[in-house]
């Protein structure tokens, strides 16, 4: 097993007043040649947007974009005609494919919204753009992996990549094991709240850990914890 640890404070951090953003991987004004991504996972941004503020209309193409509110709600509009509120507990998947425009704003006039946004390189280019969102019951993630995003059509949202995104709410002292779907994959673990231990690595809130060259791994909760697990191909198609 090989691991790479990214502490929360090592991320690229920028405060624009209306937006406080932290980049696990190189993005916009933050560039680190050693942190271009993890396999097909290209972007992992941790954003706090103030009430009434947001990102105006802008384009995307050939990227799988996953948004996960941690606290608060997002207002989404796109060129496919969707206008949706994305609330805490929901996950949004947008396959940009051949190209689209979208905008996203804080859906509240009173409270900030904190959300994660992931960009994953697709395994097929220039597909027809698609959009979907779904609510996931947190009780079904208690001490067990709850699948949020999958490459196949099942109970999870579907993306155009052999990637699986899961979460778990694990109680203090509990252990949980994860078995990867392919030997070509690795996992990027992002600690949302609490603390867990994997071998000699301790993950605290907003730390990230890449795990690869292993068929499985086991975590132990040091405290009650909320963890996101992104299983991703370690190599992308040229």
mmCIF file of C-alpha atoms in Angstrom:
data_model
loop_
_atom_site.group_PDB
_atom_site.id
_atom_site.type_symbol
_atom_site.label_atom_id
_atom_site.label_comp_id
_atom_site.label_asym_id
_atom_site.label_seq_id
_atom_site.Cartn_x
_atom_site.Cartn_y
_atom_site.Cartn_z
ATOM 1 C CA UNK A 1 0.000 0.000 0.000
ATOM 2 C CA UNK A 2 1.164 3.493 -0.881
ATOM 3 C CA UNK A 3 -0.254 6.705 0.551
ATOM 4 C CA UNK A 4 0.078 10.441 0.055
ATOM 5 C CA UNK A 5 -1.141 12.802 2.777
ATOM 6 C CA UNK A 6 -2.408 16.327 2.140
ATOM 7 C CA UNK A 7 -3.008 18.241 5.374
ATOM 8 C CA UNK A 8 -5.852 20.752 5.355
ATOM 9 C CA UNK A 9 -3.539 23.719 5.915
ATOM 10 C CA UNK A 10 -1.404 22.767 2.883
ATOM 11 C CA UNK A 11 -4.219 23.499 0.424
ATOM 12 C CA UNK A 12 -4.317 26.594 -1.756
ATOM 13 C CA UNK A 13 -6.442 29.126 0.159
ATOM 14 C CA UNK A 14 -8.026 32.360 -1.048
ATOM 15 C CA UNK A 15 -10.526 34.716 0.583
ATOM 16 C CA UNK A 16 -12.348 37.046 -1.807
ATOM 17 C CA UNK A 17 -14.888 38.259 0.735
ATOM 18 C CA UNK A 18 -17.895 36.751 -1.012
ATOM 19 C CA UNK A 19 -16.003 33.452 -1.443
ATOM 20 C CA UNK A 20 -13.603 31.591 0.822
ATOM 21 C CA UNK A 21 -12.107 28.759 -1.206
ATOM 22 C CA UNK A 22 -9.592 26.012 -0.512
ATOM 23 C CA UNK A 23 -8.077 23.908 -3.308
ATOM 24 C CA UNK A 24 -6.685 20.429 -2.605
ATOM 25 C CA UNK A 25 -5.238 20.349 -6.133
ATOM 26 C CA UNK A 26 -3.922 23.040 -8.487
ATOM 27 C CA UNK A 27 -6.773 25.316 -9.547
ATOM 28 C CA UNK A 28 -7.106 28.919 -10.756
ATOM 29 C CA UNK A 29 -4.512 31.038 -8.887
ATOM 30 C CA UNK A 30 -3.152 28.044 -6.960
ATOM 31 C CA UNK A 31 -0.503 26.000 -8.754
ATOM 32 C CA UNK A 32 1.680 23.247 -7.341
ATOM 33 C CA UNK A 33 3.315 20.939 -9.916
ATOM 34 C CA UNK A 34 3.218 18.118 -7.369
ATOM 35 C CA UNK A 35 -0.545 18.520 -6.866
ATOM 36 C CA UNK A 36 -2.125 18.439 -10.301
ATOM 37 C CA UNK A 37 -4.618 15.789 -9.226
ATOM 38 C CA UNK A 38 -4.932 12.201 -8.052
ATOM 39 C CA UNK A 39 -5.475 9.876 -10.990
ATOM 40 C CA UNK A 40 -8.627 10.998 -12.812
ATOM 41 C CA UNK A 41 -9.589 13.259 -9.884
ATOM 42 C CA UNK A 42 -8.527 16.674 -11.132
ATOM 43 C CA UNK A 43 -10.186 19.144 -8.711
ATOM 44 C CA UNK A 44 -11.390 19.036 -5.111
ATOM 45 C CA UNK A 45 -12.520 22.465 -3.947
ATOM 46 C CA UNK A 46 -13.922 23.311 -0.511
ATOM 47 C CA UNK A 47 -15.951 26.526 -0.931
ATOM 48 C CA UNK A 48 -17.863 28.827 1.402
ATOM 49 C CA UNK A 49 -20.090 31.307 -0.454
ATOM 50 C CA UNK A 50 -21.769 34.203 1.320
ATOM 51 C CA UNK A 51 -25.561 34.830 1.120
ATOM 52 C CA UNK A 52 -26.724 36.213 -2.207
ATOM 53 C CA UNK A 53 -23.355 35.568 -3.863
ATOM 54 C CA UNK A 54 -22.118 32.972 -6.315
ATOM 55 C CA UNK A 55 -20.520 32.021 -9.598
ATOM 56 C CA UNK A 56 -22.045 33.661 -12.687
ATOM 57 C CA UNK A 57 -22.706 31.966 -15.997
ATOM 58 C CA UNK A 58 -19.589 30.164 -17.250
ATOM 59 C CA UNK A 59 -18.767 27.257 -19.590
ATOM 60 C CA UNK A 60 -17.560 23.698 -19.011
ATOM 61 C CA UNK A 61 -16.798 20.805 -21.328
ATOM 62 C CA UNK A 62 -15.493 17.243 -21.032
ATOM 63 C CA UNK A 63 -15.518 17.079 -17.251
ATOM 64 C CA UNK A 64 -17.603 15.203 -14.668
ATOM 65 C CA UNK A 65 -18.559 17.773 -12.008
ATOM 66 C CA UNK A 66 -19.904 16.642 -8.636
ATOM 67 C CA UNK A 67 -21.221 19.121 -6.047
ATOM 68 C CA UNK A 68 -21.893 18.127 -2.429
ATOM 69 C CA UNK A 69 -23.307 20.691 0.040
ATOM 70 C CA UNK A 70 -21.943 20.264 3.573
ATOM 71 C CA UNK A 71 -23.991 23.075 5.134
ATOM 72 C CA UNK A 72 -26.599 25.231 3.412
ATOM 73 C CA UNK A 73 -27.999 25.101 -0.110
ATOM 74 C CA UNK A 74 -26.997 25.936 -3.690
ATOM 75 C CA UNK A 75 -29.044 27.394 -6.525
ATOM 76 C CA UNK A 76 -28.100 25.837 -9.891
ATOM 77 C CA UNK A 77 -29.040 26.981 -13.407
ATOM 78 C CA UNK A 78 -27.695 25.632 -16.695
ATOM 79 C CA UNK A 79 -28.063 25.879 -20.463
ATOM 80 C CA UNK A 80 -29.955 22.556 -20.524
ATOM 81 C CA UNK A 81 -32.873 24.309 -18.822
ATOM 82 C CA UNK A 82 -32.383 23.046 -15.283
ATOM 83 C CA UNK A 83 -32.996 25.335 -12.323
ATOM 84 C CA UNK A 84 -32.655 23.468 -9.037
ATOM 85 C CA UNK A 85 -31.968 24.007 -5.357
ATOM 86 C CA UNK A 86 -29.339 21.587 -4.042
ATOM 87 C CA UNK A 87 -29.701 21.063 -0.289
ATOM 88 C CA UNK A 88 -27.532 19.480 2.384
ATOM 89 C CA UNK A 89 -27.891 15.713 2.005
ATOM 90 C CA UNK A 90 -28.188 15.929 -1.772
ATOM 91 C CA UNK A 91 -25.520 15.302 -4.404
ATOM 92 C CA UNK A 92 -25.416 16.804 -7.889
ATOM 93 C CA UNK A 93 -23.684 15.302 -10.923
ATOM 94 C CA UNK A 94 -23.177 17.226 -14.141
ATOM 95 C CA UNK A 95 -21.519 15.587 -17.152
ATOM 96 C CA UNK A 96 -20.354 18.582 -19.175
ATOM 97 C CA UNK A 97 -19.568 16.495 -22.254
ATOM 98 C CA UNK A 98 -19.582 18.456 -25.515
ATOM 99 C CA UNK A 99 -20.191 21.681 -23.611
ATOM 100 C CA UNK A 100 -22.657 23.632 -21.490
ATOM 101 C CA UNK A 101 -23.038 26.822 -19.480
ATOM 102 C CA UNK A 102 -24.083 26.951 -15.851
ATOM 103 C CA UNK A 103 -24.200 29.221 -12.831
ATOM 104 C CA UNK A 104 -24.406 28.480 -9.130
ATOM 105 C CA UNK A 105 -25.278 30.734 -6.232
ATOM 106 C CA UNK A 106 -25.887 30.492 -2.532
ATOM 107 C CA UNK A 107 -29.533 29.458 -2.310
ATOM 108 C CA UNK A 108 -30.032 31.404 0.937
ATOM 109 C CA UNK A 109 -30.281 35.156 1.531
ATOM 110 C CA UNK A 110 -29.270 34.721 5.172
ATOM 111 C CA UNK A 111 -26.744 31.911 5.648
ATOM 112 C CA UNK A 112 -23.452 30.930 3.995
ATOM 113 C CA UNK A 113 -23.226 27.690 2.043
ATOM 114 C CA UNK A 114 -20.261 25.327 2.352
ATOM 115 C CA UNK A 115 -19.941 22.791 -0.443
ATOM 116 C CA UNK A 116 -17.399 20.494 -2.032
ATOM 117 C CA UNK A 117 -16.944 20.419 -5.784
ATOM 118 C CA UNK A 118 -15.076 17.609 -7.518
ATOM 119 C CA UNK A 119 -13.960 17.526 -11.130
ATOM 120 C CA UNK A 120 -13.253 14.103 -12.615
ATOM 121 C CA UNK A 121 -11.742 13.536 -16.061
ATOM 122 C CA UNK A 122 -14.217 11.433 -18.114
ATOM 123 C CA UNK A 123 -13.406 8.234 -19.972
ATOM 124 C CA UNK A 124 -15.226 9.409 -23.097
ATOM 125 C CA UNK A 125 -15.127 12.864 -24.663
ATOM 126 C CA UNK A 126 -17.839 14.998 -26.251
ATOM 127 C CA UNK A 127 -20.817 13.035 -24.963
ATOM 128 C CA UNK A 128 -24.241 14.655 -24.683
ATOM 129 C CA UNK A 129 -24.301 16.791 -21.492
ATOM 130 C CA UNK A 130 -26.424 15.447 -18.629
ATOM 131 C CA UNK A 131 -27.533 16.583 -15.171
ATOM 132 C CA UNK A 132 -28.895 14.754 -12.131
ATOM 133 C CA UNK A 133 -29.233 15.221 -8.387
ATOM 134 C CA UNK A 134 -30.407 12.952 -5.591
ATOM 135 C CA UNK A 135 -31.007 12.953 -1.840
ATOM 136 C CA UNK A 136 -29.156 10.366 0.265
ATOM 137 C CA UNK A 137 -30.339 9.425 3.761
ATOM 138 C CA UNK A 138 -27.430 9.829 6.196
ATOM 139 C CA UNK A 139 -28.796 7.036 8.413
ATOM 140 C CA UNK A 140 -27.896 4.597 5.632
ATOM 141 C CA UNK A 141 -24.254 5.727 5.907
ATOM 142 C CA UNK A 142 -23.880 4.968 9.633
ATOM 143 C CA UNK A 143 -20.812 2.737 10.007
ATOM 144 C CA UNK A 144 -21.215 1.485 6.441
ATOM 145 C CA UNK A 145 -20.207 2.798 3.036
ATOM 146 C CA UNK A 146 -23.029 4.588 1.249
ATOM 147 C CA UNK A 147 -22.525 4.819 -2.505
ATOM 148 C CA UNK A 148 -23.247 8.292 -3.905
ATOM 149 C CA UNK A 149 -21.788 8.109 -7.415
ATOM 150 C CA UNK A 150 -21.130 5.068 -9.586
ATOM 151 C CA UNK A 151 -20.098 4.185 -13.159
ATOM 152 C CA UNK A 152 -23.181 1.957 -13.522
ATOM 153 C CA UNK A 153 -26.882 2.672 -13.251
ATOM 154 C CA UNK A 154 -27.894 1.563 -9.772
ATOM 155 C CA UNK A 155 -29.068 3.344 -6.619
ATOM 156 C CA UNK A 156 -26.332 5.960 -6.999
ATOM 157 C CA UNK A 157 -25.846 8.814 -9.449
ATOM 158 C CA UNK A 158 -23.987 7.869 -12.634
ATOM 159 C CA UNK A 159 -20.892 9.468 -14.171
ATOM 160 C CA UNK A 160 -18.833 8.907 -17.314
ATOM 161 C CA UNK A 161 -15.843 7.333 -15.561
ATOM 162 C CA UNK A 162 -14.988 4.113 -13.728
ATOM 163 C CA UNK A 163 -15.199 5.969 -10.426
ATOM 164 C CA UNK A 164 -17.172 5.315 -7.255
ATOM 165 C CA UNK A 165 -17.803 7.969 -4.611
ATOM 166 C CA UNK A 166 -18.958 6.830 -1.175
ATOM 167 C CA UNK A 167 -19.369 8.327 2.269
ATOM 168 C CA UNK A 168 -19.553 7.044 5.811
ATOM 169 C CA UNK A 169 -20.549 8.431 9.198
ATOM 170 C CA UNK A 170 -18.419 6.310 11.519
ATOM 171 C CA UNK A 171 -18.725 6.307 15.294
ATOM 172 C CA UNK A 172 -15.749 6.607 17.619
ATOM 173 C CA UNK A 173 -13.835 3.344 18.030
ATOM 174 C CA UNK A 174 -15.461 1.631 15.045
ATOM 175 C CA UNK A 175 -13.461 0.122 12.188
ATOM 176 C CA UNK A 176 -14.533 -0.061 8.557
ATOM 177 C CA UNK A 177 -12.918 -1.776 5.576
ATOM 178 C CA UNK A 178 -13.091 -0.803 1.912
ATOM 179 C CA UNK A 179 -12.398 -3.089 -1.059
ATOM 180 C CA UNK A 180 -11.463 -1.396 -4.314
ATOM 181 C CA UNK A 181 -13.350 -2.354 -7.473
ATOM 182 C CA UNK A 182 -10.227 -2.558 -9.663
ATOM 183 C CA UNK A 183 -6.484 -2.997 -9.211
ATOM 184 C CA UNK A 184 -6.116 -0.018 -11.577
ATOM 185 C CA UNK A 185 -7.839 2.271 -9.082
ATOM 186 C CA UNK A 186 -6.810 4.216 -6.016
ATOM 187 C CA UNK A 187 -8.879 6.024 -3.401
ATOM 188 C CA UNK A 188 -8.749 9.625 -2.291
ATOM 189 C CA UNK A 189 -10.139 10.017 1.225
ATOM 190 C CA UNK A 190 -11.375 13.463 2.251
ATOM 191 C CA UNK A 191 -12.113 14.025 5.928
ATOM 192 C CA UNK A 192 -15.174 16.242 6.318
ATOM 193 C CA UNK A 193 -15.489 16.099 10.113
ATOM 194 C CA UNK A 194 -13.896 14.156 12.951
ATOM 195 C CA UNK A 195 -10.764 12.024 12.817
ATOM 196 C CA UNK A 196 -9.780 8.560 11.573
ATOM 197 C CA UNK A 197 -6.593 6.516 11.417
ATOM 198 C CA UNK A 198 -5.308 4.463 8.481
ATOM 199 C CA UNK A 199 -2.066 2.659 9.373
ATOM 200 C CA UNK A 200 0.222 5.475 10.569
ATOM 201 C CA UNK A 201 -1.823 8.251 8.967
ATOM 202 C CA UNK A 202 -4.221 10.303 11.072
ATOM 203 C CA UNK A 203 -6.816 12.329 9.170
ATOM 204 C CA UNK A 204 -8.327 15.401 10.809
ATOM 205 C CA UNK A 205 -11.050 17.685 9.387
ATOM 206 C CA UNK A 206 -10.447 18.597 5.721
ATOM 207 C CA UNK A 207 -7.277 16.496 5.430
ATOM 208 C CA UNK A 208 -6.943 14.331 2.322
ATOM 209 C CA UNK A 209 -5.208 10.983 1.841
ATOM 210 C CA UNK A 210 -4.484 9.208 -1.431
ATOM 211 C CA UNK A 211 -4.334 5.409 -1.116
ATOM 212 C CA UNK A 212 -3.174 3.171 -3.973
ATOM 213 C CA UNK A 213 -1.369 -0.067 -4.870
ATOM 214 C CA UNK A 214 -3.634 -2.025 -2.541
ATOM 215 C CA UNK A 215 -6.805 -4.112 -2.995
ATOM 216 C CA UNK A 216 -8.313 -2.858 0.278
ATOM 217 C CA UNK A 217 -7.725 -0.795 3.397
ATOM 218 C CA UNK A 218 -9.145 -0.447 6.890
ATOM 219 C CA UNK A 219 -9.947 2.717 8.868
ATOM 220 C CA UNK A 220 -10.524 3.249 12.567
ATOM 221 C CA UNK A 221 -12.457 6.220 13.923
ATOM 222 C CA UNK A 222 -10.589 8.229 16.564
ATOM 223 C CA UNK A 223 -13.762 10.274 17.073
ATOM 224 C CA UNK A 224 -17.179 10.374 15.442
ATOM 225 C CA UNK A 225 -16.318 11.146 11.825
ATOM 226 C CA UNK A 226 -17.754 11.965 8.395
ATOM 227 C CA UNK A 227 -15.578 10.805 5.495
ATOM 228 C CA UNK A 228 -15.796 10.993 1.700
ATOM 229 C CA UNK A 229 -14.127 8.217 -0.333
ATOM 230 C CA UNK A 230 -13.394 8.815 -4.026
ATOM 231 C CA UNK A 231 -12.299 5.627 -5.817
ATOM 232 C CA UNK A 232 -10.751 6.670 -9.092
ATOM 233 C CA UNK A 233 -8.683 5.238 -11.980
ATOM 234 C CA UNK A 234 -5.037 6.115 -11.422
ATOM 235 C CA UNK A 235 -4.452 6.535 -15.157
ATOM 236 C CA UNK A 236 -6.653 8.344 -17.666
ATOM 237 C CA UNK A 237 -7.125 7.708 -21.367
ATOM 238 C CA UNK A 238 -5.019 9.891 -23.627
#
